[in-house]
Short mmCIF file of C-alpha atoms and ligand atoms in Angstrom, two decimals:
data_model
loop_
_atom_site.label_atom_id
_atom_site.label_comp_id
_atom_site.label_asym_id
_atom_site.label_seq_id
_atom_site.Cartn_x
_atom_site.Cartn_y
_atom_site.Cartn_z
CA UNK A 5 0.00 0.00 0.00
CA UNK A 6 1.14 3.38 -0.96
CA UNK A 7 0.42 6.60 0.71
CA UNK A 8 0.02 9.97 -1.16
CA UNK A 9 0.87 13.19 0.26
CA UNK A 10 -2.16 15.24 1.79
CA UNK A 11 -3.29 17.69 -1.16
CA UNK A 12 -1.71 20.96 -1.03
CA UNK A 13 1.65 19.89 0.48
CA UNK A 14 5.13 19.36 -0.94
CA UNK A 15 7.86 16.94 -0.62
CA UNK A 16 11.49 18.55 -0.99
CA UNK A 17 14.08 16.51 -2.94
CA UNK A 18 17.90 16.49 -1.67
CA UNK A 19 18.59 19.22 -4.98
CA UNK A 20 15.47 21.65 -4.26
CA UNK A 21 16.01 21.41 -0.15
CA UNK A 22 19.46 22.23 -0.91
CA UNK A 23 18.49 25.46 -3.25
CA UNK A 24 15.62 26.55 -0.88
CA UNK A 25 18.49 26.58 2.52
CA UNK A 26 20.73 28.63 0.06
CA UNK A 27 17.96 31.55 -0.57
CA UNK A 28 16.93 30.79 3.05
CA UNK A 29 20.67 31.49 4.33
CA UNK A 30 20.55 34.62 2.23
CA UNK A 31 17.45 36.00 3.01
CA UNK A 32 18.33 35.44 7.15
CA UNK A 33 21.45 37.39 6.43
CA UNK A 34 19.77 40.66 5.05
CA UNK A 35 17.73 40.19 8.02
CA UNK A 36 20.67 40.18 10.57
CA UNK A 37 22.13 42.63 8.74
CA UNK A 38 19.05 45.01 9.39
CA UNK A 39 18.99 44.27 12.98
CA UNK A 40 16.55 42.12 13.40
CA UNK A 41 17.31 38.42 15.62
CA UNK A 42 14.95 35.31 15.34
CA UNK A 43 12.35 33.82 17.15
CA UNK A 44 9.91 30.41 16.48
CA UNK A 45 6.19 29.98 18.09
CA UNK A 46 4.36 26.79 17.74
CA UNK A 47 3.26 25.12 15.03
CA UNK A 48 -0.37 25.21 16.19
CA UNK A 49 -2.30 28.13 18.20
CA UNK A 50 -5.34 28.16 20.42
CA UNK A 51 -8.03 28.93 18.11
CA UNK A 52 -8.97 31.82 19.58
CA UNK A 53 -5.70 33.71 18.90
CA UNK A 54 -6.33 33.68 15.35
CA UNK A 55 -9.79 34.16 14.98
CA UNK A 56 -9.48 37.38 17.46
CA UNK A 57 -8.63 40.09 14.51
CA UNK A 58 -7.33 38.22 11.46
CA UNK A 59 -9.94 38.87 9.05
CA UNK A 60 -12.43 36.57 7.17
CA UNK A 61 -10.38 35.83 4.62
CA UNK A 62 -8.04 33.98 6.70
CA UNK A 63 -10.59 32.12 8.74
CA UNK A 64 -12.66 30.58 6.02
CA UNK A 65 -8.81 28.97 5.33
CA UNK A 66 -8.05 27.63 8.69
CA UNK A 67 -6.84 24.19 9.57
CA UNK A 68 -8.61 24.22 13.22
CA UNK A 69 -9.51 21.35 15.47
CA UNK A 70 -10.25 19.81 18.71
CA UNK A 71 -7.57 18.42 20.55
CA UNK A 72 -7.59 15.10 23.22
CA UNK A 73 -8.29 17.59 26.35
CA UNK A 74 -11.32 19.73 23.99
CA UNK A 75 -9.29 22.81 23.28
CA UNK A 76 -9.72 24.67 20.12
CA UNK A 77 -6.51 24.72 18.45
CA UNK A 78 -5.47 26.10 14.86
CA UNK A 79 -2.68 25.20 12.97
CA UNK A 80 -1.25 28.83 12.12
CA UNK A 81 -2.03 30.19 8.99
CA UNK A 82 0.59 33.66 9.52
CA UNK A 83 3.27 34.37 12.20
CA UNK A 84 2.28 37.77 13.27
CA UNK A 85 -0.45 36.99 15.79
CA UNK A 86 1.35 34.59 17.12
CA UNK A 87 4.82 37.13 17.43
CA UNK A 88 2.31 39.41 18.52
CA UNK A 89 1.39 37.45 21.73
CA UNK A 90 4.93 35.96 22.30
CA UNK A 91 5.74 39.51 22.52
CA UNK A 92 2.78 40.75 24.49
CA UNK A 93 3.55 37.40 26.80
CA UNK A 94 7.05 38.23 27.48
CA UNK A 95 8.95 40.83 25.54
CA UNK A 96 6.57 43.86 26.76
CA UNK A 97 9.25 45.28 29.11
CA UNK A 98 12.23 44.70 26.75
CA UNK A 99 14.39 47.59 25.31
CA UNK A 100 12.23 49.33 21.85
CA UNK A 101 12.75 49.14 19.02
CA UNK A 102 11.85 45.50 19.13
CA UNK A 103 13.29 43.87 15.96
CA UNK A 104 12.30 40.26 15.17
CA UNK A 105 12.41 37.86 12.60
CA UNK A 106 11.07 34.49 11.47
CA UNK A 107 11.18 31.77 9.00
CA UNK A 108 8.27 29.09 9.10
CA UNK A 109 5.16 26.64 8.10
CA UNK A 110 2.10 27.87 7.64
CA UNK A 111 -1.09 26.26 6.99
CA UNK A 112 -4.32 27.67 4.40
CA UNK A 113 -6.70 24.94 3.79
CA UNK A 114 -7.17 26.67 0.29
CA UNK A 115 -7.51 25.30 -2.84
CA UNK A 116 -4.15 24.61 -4.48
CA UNK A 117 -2.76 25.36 -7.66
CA UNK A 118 0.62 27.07 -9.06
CA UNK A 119 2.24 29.20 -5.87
CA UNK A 120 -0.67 28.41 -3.62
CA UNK A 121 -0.56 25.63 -1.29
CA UNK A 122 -2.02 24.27 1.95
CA UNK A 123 1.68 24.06 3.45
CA UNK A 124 3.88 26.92 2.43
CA UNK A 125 6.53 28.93 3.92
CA UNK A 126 6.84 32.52 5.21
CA UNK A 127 9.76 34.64 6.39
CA UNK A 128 8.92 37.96 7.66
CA UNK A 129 9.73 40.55 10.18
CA UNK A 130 8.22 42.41 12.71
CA UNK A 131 9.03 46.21 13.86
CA UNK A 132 7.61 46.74 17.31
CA UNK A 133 7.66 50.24 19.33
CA UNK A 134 8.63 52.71 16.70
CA UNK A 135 5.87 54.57 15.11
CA UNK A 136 7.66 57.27 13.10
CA UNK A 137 8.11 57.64 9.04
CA UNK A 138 11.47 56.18 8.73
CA UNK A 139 11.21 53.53 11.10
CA UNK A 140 8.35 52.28 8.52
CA UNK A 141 9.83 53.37 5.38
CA UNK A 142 12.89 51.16 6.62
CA UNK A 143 10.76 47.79 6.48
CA UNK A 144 9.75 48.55 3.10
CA UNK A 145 13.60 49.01 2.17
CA UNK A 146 14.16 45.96 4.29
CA UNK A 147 11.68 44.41 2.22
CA UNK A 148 13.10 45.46 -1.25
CA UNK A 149 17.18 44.72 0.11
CA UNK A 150 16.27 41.20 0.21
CA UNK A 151 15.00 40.82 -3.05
CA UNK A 152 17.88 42.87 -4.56
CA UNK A 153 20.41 40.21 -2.47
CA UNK A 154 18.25 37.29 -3.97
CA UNK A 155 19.12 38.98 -7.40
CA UNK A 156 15.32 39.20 -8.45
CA UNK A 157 14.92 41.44 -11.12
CA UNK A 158 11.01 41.74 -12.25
CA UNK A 159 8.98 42.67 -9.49
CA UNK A 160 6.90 45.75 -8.30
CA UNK A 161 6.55 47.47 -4.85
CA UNK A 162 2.60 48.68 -4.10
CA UNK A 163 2.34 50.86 -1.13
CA UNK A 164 -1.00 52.68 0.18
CA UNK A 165 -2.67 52.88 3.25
CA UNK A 166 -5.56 51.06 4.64
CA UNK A 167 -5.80 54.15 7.38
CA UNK A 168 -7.02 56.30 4.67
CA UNK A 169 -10.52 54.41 3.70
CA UNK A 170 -10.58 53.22 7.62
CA UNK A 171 -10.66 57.00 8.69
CA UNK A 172 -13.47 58.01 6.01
CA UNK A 173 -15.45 55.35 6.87
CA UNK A 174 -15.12 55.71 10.36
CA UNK A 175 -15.74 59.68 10.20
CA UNK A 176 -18.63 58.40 8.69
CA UNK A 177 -19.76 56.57 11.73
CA UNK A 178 -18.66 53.11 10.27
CA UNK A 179 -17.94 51.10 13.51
CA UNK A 180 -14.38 49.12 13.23
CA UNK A 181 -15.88 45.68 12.59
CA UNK A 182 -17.51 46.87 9.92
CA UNK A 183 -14.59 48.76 8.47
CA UNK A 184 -12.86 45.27 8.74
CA UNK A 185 -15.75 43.53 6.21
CA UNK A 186 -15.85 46.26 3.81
CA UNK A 187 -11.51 45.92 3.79
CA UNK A 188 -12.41 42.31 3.11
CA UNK A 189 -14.80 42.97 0.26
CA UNK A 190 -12.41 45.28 -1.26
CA UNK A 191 -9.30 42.94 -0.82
CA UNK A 192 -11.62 40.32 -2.32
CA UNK A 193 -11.58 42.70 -5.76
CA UNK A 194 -15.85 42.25 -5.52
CA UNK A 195 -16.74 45.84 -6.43
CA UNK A 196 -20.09 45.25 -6.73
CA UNK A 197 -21.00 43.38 -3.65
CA UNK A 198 -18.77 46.69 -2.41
CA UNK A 199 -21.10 49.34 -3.62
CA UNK A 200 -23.89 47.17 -1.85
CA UNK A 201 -22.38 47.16 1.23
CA UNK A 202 -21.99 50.71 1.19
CA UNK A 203 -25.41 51.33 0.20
CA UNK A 204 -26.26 49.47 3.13
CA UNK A 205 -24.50 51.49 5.35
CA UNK A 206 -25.74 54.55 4.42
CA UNK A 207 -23.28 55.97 2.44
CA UNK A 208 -24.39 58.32 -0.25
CA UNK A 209 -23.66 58.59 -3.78
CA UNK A 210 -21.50 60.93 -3.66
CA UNK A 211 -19.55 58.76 -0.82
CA UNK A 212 -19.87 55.97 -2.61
CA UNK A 213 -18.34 57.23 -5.55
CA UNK A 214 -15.00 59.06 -3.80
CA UNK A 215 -14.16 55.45 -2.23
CA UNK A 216 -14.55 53.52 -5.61
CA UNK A 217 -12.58 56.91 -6.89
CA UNK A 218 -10.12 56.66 -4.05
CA UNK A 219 -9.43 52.87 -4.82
CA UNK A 220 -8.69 53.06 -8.36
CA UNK A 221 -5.42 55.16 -7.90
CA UNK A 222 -2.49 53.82 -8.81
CA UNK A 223 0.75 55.34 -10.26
CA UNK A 224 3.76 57.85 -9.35
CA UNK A 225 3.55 59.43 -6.21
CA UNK A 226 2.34 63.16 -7.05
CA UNK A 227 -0.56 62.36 -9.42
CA UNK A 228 -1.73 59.63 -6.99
CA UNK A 229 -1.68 62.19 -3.50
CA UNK A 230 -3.08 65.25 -5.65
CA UNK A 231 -5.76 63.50 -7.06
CA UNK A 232 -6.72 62.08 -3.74
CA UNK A 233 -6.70 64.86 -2.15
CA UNK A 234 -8.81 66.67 -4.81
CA UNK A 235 -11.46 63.04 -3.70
CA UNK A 236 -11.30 63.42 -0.13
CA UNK A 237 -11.80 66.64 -0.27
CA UNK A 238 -12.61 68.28 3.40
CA UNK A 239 -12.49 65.02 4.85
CA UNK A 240 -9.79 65.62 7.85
CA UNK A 241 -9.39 62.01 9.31
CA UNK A 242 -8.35 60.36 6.00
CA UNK A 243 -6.12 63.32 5.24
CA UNK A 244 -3.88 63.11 7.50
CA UNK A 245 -3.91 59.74 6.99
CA UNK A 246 -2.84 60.67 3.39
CA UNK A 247 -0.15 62.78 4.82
CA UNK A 248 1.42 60.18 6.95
CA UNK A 249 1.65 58.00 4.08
CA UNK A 250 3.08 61.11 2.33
CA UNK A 251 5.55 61.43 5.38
CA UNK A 252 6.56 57.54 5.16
CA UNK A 253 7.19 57.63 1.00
CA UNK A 254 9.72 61.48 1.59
CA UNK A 255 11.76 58.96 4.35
CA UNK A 256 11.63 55.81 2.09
CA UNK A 257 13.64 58.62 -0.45
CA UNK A 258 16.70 58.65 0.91
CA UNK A 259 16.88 54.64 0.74
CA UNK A 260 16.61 54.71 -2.66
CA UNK A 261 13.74 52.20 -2.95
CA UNK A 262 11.49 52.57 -6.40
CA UNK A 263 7.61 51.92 -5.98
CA UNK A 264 3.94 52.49 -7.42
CA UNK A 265 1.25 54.34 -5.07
CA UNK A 266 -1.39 51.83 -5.07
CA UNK A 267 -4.74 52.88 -2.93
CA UNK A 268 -6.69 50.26 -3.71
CA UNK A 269 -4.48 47.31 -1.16
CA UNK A 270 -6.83 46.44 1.31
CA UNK A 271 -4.88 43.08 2.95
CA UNK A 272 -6.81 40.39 3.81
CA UNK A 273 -6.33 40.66 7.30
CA UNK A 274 -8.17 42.54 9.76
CA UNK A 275 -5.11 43.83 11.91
CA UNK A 276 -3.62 46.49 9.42
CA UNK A 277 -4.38 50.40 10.70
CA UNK A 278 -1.98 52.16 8.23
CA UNK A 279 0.31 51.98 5.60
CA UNK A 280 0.28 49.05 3.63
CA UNK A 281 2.39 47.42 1.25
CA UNK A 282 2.53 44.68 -1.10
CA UNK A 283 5.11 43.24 -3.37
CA UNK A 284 4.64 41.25 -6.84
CA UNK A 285 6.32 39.19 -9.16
CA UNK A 286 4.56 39.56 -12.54
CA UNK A 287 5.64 36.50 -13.85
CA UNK A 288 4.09 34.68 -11.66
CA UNK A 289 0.39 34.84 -13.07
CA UNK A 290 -2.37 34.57 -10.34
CA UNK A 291 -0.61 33.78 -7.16
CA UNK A 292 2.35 36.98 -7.90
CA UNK A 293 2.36 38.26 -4.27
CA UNK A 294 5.09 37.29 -3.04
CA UNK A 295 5.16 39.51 -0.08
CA UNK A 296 2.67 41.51 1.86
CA UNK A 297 2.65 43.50 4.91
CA UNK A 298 1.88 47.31 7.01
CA UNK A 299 1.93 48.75 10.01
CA UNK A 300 -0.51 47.14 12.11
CA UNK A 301 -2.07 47.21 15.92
CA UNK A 302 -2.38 43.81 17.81
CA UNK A 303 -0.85 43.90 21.30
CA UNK A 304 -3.99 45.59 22.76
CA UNK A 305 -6.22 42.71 21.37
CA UNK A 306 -4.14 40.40 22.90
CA UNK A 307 -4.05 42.06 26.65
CA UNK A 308 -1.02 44.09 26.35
CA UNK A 309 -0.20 47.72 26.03
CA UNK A 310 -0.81 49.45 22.67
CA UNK A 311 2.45 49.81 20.42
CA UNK A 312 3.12 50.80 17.13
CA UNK A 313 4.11 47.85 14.91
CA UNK A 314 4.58 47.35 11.55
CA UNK A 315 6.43 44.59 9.84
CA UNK A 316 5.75 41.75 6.36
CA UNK A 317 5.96 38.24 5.38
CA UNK A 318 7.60 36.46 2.19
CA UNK A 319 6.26 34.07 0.69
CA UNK A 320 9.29 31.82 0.43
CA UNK A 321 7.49 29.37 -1.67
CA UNK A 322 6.59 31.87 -4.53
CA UNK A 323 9.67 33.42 -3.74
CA UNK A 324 11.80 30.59 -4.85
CA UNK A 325 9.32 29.98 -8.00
CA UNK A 326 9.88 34.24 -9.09
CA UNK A 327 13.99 33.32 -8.81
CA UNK A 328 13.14 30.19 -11.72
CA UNK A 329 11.21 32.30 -13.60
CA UNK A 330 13.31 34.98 -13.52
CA UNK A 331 16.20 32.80 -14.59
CA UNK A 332 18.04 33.67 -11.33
CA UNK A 333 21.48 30.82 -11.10
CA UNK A 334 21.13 29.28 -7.52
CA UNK A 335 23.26 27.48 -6.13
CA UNK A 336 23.01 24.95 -3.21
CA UNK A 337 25.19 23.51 -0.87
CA UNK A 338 27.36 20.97 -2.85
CA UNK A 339 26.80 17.34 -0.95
CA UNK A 340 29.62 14.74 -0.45
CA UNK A 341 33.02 16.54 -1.13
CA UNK A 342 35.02 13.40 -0.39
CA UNK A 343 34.76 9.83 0.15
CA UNK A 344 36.82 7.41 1.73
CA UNK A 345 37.06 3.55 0.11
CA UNK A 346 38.62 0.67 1.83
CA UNK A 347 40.36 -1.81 -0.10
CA UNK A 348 39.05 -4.53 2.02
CA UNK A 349 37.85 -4.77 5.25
CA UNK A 350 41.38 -5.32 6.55
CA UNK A 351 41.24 -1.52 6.39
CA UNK A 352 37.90 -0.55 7.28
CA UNK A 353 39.26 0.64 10.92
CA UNK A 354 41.73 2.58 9.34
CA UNK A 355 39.15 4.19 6.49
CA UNK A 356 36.78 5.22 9.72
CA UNK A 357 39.73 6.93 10.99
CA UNK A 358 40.84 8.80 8.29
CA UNK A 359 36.95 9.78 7.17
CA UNK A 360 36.63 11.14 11.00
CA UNK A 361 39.57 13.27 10.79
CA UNK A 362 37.91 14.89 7.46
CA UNK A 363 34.72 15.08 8.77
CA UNK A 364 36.07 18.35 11.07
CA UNK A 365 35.95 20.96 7.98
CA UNK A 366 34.62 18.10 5.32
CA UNK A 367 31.37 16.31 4.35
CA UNK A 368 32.44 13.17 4.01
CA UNK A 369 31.18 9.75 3.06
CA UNK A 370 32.74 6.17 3.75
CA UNK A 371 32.14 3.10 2.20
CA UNK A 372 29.41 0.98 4.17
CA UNK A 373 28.14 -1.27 1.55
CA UNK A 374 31.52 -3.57 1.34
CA UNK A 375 31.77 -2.99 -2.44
CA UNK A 376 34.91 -3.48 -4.40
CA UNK A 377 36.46 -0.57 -5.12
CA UNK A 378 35.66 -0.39 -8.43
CA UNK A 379 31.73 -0.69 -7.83
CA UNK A 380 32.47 2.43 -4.82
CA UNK A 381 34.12 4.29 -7.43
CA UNK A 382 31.39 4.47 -10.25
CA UNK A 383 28.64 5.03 -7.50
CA UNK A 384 31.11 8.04 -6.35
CA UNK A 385 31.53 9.40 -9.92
CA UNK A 386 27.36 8.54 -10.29
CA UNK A 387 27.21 10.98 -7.29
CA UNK A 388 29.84 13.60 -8.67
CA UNK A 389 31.59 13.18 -5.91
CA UNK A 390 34.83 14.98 -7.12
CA UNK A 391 36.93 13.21 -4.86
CA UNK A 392 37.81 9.53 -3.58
CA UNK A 393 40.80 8.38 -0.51
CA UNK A 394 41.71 4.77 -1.34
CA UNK A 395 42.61 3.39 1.73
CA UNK A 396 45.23 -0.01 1.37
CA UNK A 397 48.78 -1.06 1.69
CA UNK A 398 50.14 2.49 1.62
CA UNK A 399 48.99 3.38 4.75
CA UNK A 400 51.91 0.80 6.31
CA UNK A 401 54.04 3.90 4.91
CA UNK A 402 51.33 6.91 6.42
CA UNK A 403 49.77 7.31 3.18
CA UNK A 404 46.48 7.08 0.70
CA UNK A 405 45.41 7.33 -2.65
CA UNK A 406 44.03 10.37 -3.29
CA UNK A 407 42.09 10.23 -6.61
CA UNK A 408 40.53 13.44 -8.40
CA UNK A 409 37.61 12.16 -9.59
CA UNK A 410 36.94 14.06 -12.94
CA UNK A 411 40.63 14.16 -13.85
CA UNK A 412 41.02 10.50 -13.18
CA UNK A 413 44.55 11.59 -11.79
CA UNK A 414 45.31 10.07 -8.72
CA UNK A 415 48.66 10.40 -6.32
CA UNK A 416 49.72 9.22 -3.40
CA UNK A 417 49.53 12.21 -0.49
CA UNK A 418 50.65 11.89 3.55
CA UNK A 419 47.80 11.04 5.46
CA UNK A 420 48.34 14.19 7.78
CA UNK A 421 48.06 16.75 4.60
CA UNK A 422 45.08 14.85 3.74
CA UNK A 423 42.38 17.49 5.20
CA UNK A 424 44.60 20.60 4.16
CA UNK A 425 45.13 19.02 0.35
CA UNK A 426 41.43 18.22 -0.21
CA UNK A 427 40.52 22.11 1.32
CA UNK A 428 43.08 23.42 -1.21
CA UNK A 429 41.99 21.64 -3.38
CA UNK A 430 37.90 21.41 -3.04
CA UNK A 431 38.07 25.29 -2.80
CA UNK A 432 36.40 25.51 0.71
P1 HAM B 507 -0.20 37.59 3.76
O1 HAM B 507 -0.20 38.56 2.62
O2 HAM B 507 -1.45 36.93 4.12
O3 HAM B 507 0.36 38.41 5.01
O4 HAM B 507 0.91 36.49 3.51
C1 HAM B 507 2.23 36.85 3.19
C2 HAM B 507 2.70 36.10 1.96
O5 HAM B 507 2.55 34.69 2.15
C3 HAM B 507 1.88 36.39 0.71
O6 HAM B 507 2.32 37.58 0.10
C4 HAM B 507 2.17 35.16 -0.14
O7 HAM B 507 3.37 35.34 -0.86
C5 HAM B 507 2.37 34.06 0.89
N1 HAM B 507 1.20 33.17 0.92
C6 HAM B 507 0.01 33.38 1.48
N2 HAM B 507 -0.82 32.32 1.32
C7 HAM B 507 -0.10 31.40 0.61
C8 HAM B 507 -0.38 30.08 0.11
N3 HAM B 507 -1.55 29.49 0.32
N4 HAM B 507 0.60 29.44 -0.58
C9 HAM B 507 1.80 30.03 -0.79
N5 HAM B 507 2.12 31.26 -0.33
C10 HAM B 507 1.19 31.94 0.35
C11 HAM B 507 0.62 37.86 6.23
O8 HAM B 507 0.55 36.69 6.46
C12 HAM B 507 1.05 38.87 7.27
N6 HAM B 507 1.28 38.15 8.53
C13 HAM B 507 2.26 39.65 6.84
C14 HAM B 507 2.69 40.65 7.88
C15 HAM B 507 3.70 40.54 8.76
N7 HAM B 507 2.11 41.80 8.12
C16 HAM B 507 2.71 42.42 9.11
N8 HAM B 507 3.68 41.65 9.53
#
């Protein structure tokens, strides 16, 4: 009997895990680099967690269940609520800014196809305790600086704000949870079930029309804030929400990042207050986010003291699909560099002790399968290993064979300038 994998998941080969750690590696390093230091939360969550202000869109996806003991429990399907209460649990008191990172599962029970799965990966960041301009135009750059280490050249950068709709609608008497659904409905791209819901709420034609007006901008920076200001009109709330965007895009300036003003992001979670941002790869088709993210306000939902945070997840599935498309070389982590072959089991104790010694800068494989040497050697070169130690009769004298695999040369070297040759000699 034969078992299939669970629809939606993945299995990762030896080649593909090795290429995903490589853009992994790289993508941690831009995020040391910026100051930020790891942390990991559970794979699964008390229901309750997510469902407290993640948005519809999310729940209708959620991989939730009753455990042995009756809890409610979901298996995450983001890493920011759950940050948010590790932080809110025990960072509260710890010197701001907070700067953290992570890089893990998460779970969408949604239905699958190219770049969307039920199991994918995310590694994102969260900013907590700064609220000003730069400290959010820096996650955007952060954002950007780790596609431009990946080496991905077609993508675009969307930023807008979600606080600018929130405050007309809420100058407009539209109570939060409501704001949430119509962000929903709007994220959703359903314009008409939009302009019903509005209706609904009382919003007049006039109203009706600035927010559909308001969500179709998109474009360079001036024409986008002077025609929605010419929208809004005298409406104060969402202008100054337009003018901290404004405030955020002058600081993003001097880090050189290049973006479109998009209005019409909504997220499809609940949480985000502010700006917003949201990155695509084009070639990509249907599922081309490959990153999303904003500042955001979750510690006082989850019992702790408000903060300003802002922060985004990758998609590291869909990133590692944009890098193919894109025709971006990767390169993983290059397996066996040597292996050791006894000529015999006479020297099998001696072969373990040689393969040790290499195994303290080396990966390094020995011979377990008693094979002749010539049956180890073409499973070696079947391998690419690019090189072989024959271990036999020279080592009476202290020495091996060392043999270069796609040369064919081999030479007899000291045993004790064994590691230092092969390191010379594999590059490392
Ligand atoms: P999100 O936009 O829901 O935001 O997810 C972030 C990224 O995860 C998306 O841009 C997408 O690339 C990837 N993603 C989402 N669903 C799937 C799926 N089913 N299969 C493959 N990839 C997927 C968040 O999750 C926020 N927590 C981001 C954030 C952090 N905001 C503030 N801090």
């Amino acid at each position: 009997m034969r078992y299939s994998r669970p629809r939606g998941t993945r299995d990762f080969l030896p080649g593909e895990m090795a290429l995903r750690r490589a853009v992994e590696q790289k993508m941690r390093s831009v995020f040391i680099r910026y100051g930020y230091t790891e942390v990991a939360t559970p794979t699964f969550e008390h229901l309750e967690l997510i469902t407290a202000k993640s948005g519809e869109e999310i729940l209708a996806h959620l991989y939730h269940f009753k455990d042995k003991g009756g809890r409610d429990l979901a298996l995450r399907p983001e890493l920011t609520a759950p940050v948010m209460r590790l932080y809110v649990n025990q960072l509260q008191n710890s010197p701001k800014p907070l700067r953290l990172y992570y890089f893990g599962n998460c779970f969408r029970y949604e239905r699958p196809q190219a770049g969307r799965y039920r199991e994918f990966w995310q590694a994102g960041v969260e900013l907590i305790g700064p609220a000003s301009p730069e400290a959010q135009a820096e996650v955007i750059a952060l954002a950007e600086a780790v596609l431009r280490e990946l080496g991905l050249r077609n993508y675009e950068l969307h930023i807008g704000s979600v606080g600018v709709l929130r405050k007309f609608l809420a100058e407009r008497g539209v109570a939060e949870e409501e704001q949430c659904r119509i962000m929903g409905i709007i994220d959703k791209g359903d314009r008409e079930l939009l302009e019903e819901e509005l209706l609904k709420l009382g919003l007049s034609q006039e109203e009706r029309s600035t927010i559909a007006g308001v969500l179709e901008l998109t474009g360079g920076r001036d024409a986008v804030l002077s025609k929605a200001r010419e929208l809004l009109g005298e409406r104060r709330a969402a202008l100054e929400e337009l003018l901290s965007l404004e405030e955020i895009l002058d600081a993003l300036e001097s880090f050189g990042v290049k973006y479109s003003l998009n209005l019409g992001i909504a997220r499809g979670l609940d949480y985000y207050t502010g700006m917003v941002f949201e990155i695509y790869a084009p070639k990509l088709g249907a599922e081309k986010q490959i990153c999303g993210g904003g500042s955001y306000s979750l510690a006082e939902t989850f019992g702790g003291k408000p903060v300003a945070t802002s922060g985004f997840a990758f998609g590291f599935d869909r990133i590692m699909l944009a890098l193919q498309k894109d025709g971006v070389e990767l390169r993983g982590d290059e397996g066996v560099q040597v292996m050791v072959i006894p000529f015999g089991e006479e020297y099998l104790p001696k072969a373990v002790e040689i393969a040790s010694a290499l195994r303290r800068s080396l990966a390094c494989e020995l011979e377990v399968m008693r094979r002749r040497v010539k049956r180890a050697l073409s499973y070696a070169s079947s391998k690419g290993v690019p090189f072989v130690v024959l271990v036999g009769e020279e080592t009476a004298r202290g020495r091996v064979l060392l043999k270069h695999m796609r040369s064919g040369e081999q030479r007899e070297v000291e045993i004790d300038r064994l590691e230092e040759l092969l390191l010379e000699e594999a590059g490392v």
